[in-house]
CSV table of C-alpha atoms and ligand atoms in Angstrom, one decimal:
chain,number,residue,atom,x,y,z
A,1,UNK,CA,-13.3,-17.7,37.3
A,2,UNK,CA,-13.8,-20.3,40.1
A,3,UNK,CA,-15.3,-23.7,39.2
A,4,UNK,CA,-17.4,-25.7,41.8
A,5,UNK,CA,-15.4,-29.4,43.1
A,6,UNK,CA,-17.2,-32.1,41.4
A,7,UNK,CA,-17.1,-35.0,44.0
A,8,UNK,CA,-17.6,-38.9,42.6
A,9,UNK,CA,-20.6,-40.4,44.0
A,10,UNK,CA,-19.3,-43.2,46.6
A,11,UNK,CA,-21.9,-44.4,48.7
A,12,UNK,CA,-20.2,-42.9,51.8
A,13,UNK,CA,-21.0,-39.3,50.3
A,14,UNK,CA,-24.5,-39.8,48.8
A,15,UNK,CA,-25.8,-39.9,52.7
A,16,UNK,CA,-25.3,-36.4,52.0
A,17,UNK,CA,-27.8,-36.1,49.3
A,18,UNK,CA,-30.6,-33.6,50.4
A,19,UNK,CA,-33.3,-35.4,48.2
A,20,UNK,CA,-34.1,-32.1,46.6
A,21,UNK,CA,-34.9,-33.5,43.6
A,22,UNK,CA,-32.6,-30.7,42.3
A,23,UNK,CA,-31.0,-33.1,39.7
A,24,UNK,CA,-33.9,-35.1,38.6
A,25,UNK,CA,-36.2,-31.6,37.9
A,26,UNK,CA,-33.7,-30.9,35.1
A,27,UNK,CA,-33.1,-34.1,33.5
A,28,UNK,CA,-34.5,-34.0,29.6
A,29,UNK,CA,-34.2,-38.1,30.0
A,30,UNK,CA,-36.9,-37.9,32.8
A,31,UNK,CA,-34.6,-39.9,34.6
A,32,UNK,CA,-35.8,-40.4,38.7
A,33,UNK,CA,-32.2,-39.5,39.7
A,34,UNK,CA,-31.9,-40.1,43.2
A,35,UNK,CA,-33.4,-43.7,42.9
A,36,UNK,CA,-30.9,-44.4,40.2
A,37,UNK,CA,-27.8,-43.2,42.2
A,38,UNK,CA,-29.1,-45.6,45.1
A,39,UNK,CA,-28.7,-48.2,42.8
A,40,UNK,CA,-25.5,-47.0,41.5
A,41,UNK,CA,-24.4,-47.3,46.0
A,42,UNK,CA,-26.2,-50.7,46.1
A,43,UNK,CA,-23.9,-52.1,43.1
A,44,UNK,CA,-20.5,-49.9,44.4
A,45,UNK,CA,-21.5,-52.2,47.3
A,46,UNK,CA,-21.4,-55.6,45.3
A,47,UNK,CA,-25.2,-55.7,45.2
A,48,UNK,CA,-25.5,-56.1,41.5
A,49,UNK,CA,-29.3,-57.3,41.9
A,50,UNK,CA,-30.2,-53.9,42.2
A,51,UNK,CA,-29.7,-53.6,39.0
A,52,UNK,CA,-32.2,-55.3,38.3
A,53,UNK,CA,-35.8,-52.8,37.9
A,54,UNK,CA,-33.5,-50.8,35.1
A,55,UNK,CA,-33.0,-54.0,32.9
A,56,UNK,CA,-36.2,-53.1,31.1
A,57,UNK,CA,-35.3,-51.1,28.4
A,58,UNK,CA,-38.9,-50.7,26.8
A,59,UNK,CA,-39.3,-48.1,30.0
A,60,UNK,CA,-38.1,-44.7,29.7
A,61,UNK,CA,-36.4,-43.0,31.9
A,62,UNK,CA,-33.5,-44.9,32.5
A,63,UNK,CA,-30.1,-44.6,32.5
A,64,UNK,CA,-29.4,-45.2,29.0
A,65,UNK,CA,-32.1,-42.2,28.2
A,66,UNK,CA,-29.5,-40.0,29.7
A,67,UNK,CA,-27.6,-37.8,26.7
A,68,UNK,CA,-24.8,-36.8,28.7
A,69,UNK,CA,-25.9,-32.9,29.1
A,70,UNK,CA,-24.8,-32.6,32.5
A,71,UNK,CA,-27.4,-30.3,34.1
A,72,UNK,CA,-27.8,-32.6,37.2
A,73,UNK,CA,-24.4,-32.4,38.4
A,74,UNK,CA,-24.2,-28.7,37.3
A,75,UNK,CA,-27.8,-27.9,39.9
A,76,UNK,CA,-26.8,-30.4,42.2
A,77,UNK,CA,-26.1,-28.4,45.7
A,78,UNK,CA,-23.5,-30.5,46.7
A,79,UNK,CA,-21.9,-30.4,43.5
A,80,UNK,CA,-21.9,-34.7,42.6
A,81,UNK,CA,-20.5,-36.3,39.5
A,82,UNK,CA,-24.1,-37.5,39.1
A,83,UNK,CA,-23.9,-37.7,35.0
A,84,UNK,CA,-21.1,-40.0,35.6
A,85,UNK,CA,-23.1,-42.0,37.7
A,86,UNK,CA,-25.2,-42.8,35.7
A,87,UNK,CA,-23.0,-43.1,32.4
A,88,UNK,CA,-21.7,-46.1,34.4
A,89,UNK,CA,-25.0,-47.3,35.7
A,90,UNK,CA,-26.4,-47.3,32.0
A,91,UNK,CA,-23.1,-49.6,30.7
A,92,UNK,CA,-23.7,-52.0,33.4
A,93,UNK,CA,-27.1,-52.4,33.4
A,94,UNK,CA,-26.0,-53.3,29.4
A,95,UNK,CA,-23.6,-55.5,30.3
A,96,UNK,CA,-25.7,-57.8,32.4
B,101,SF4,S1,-26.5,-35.8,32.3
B,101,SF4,FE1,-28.0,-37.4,32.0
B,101,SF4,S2,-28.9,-37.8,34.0
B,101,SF4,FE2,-28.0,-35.7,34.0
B,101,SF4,S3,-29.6,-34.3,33.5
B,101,SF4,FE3,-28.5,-34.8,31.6
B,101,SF4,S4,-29.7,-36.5,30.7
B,101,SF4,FE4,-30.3,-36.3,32.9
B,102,SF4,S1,-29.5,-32.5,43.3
B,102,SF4,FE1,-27.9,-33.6,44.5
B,102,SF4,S2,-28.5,-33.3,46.6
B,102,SF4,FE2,-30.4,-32.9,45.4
B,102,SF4,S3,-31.4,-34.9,45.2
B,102,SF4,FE3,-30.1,-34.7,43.4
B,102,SF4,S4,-28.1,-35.8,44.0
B,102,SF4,FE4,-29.3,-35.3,45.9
């Protein structure tokens, strides 16, 4: 059986996101995807004040409210590494 490419999320590709909310539609976390995978661009970038809105951890939806379960990147039409993503966005915003 074939599997589909999974491409990292660099901010070069992400101008190819659609915005179809694809992603965030079947997130259990509730997570607003494609605003968190700007930020994750925005830091890639060396912006790391973007980081900023997801230091509140009393909110939900955030990246650490992801459990790793992979349905955005498996819905995602152009096939991005989005749960890596944001894995990496949740450890940084942590680290800060
Ligand atoms: S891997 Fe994380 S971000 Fe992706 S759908 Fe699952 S909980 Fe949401
Ligand atoms: S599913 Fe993919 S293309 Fe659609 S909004 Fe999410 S990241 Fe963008």
């Amino acid at each position: 059986m074939r599997t589909k490419a999974i491409a990292p999320i660099l901010a070069d590709n992400l101008a190819g996101c659609e915005r179809c909310q694809k992603c965030a539609a079947q997130c259990p976390g509730h997570i607003n995807i494609p605003a968190m995978l700007a930020i994750f661009c925005q830091c890639q970038n060396g912006d790391r004040s973007a980081l900023l809105p997801i230091k509140d951890f009393n909110k939900h939806g955030l990246p650490i409210d992801c459990i790793e379960c992979g349905a955005c990147t498996a819905h995602c039409p152009k096939h991005f590494d989005i749960r890596a993503a944001i894995k990496e966005l949740a450890m940084q915003s942590m680290q800060e």
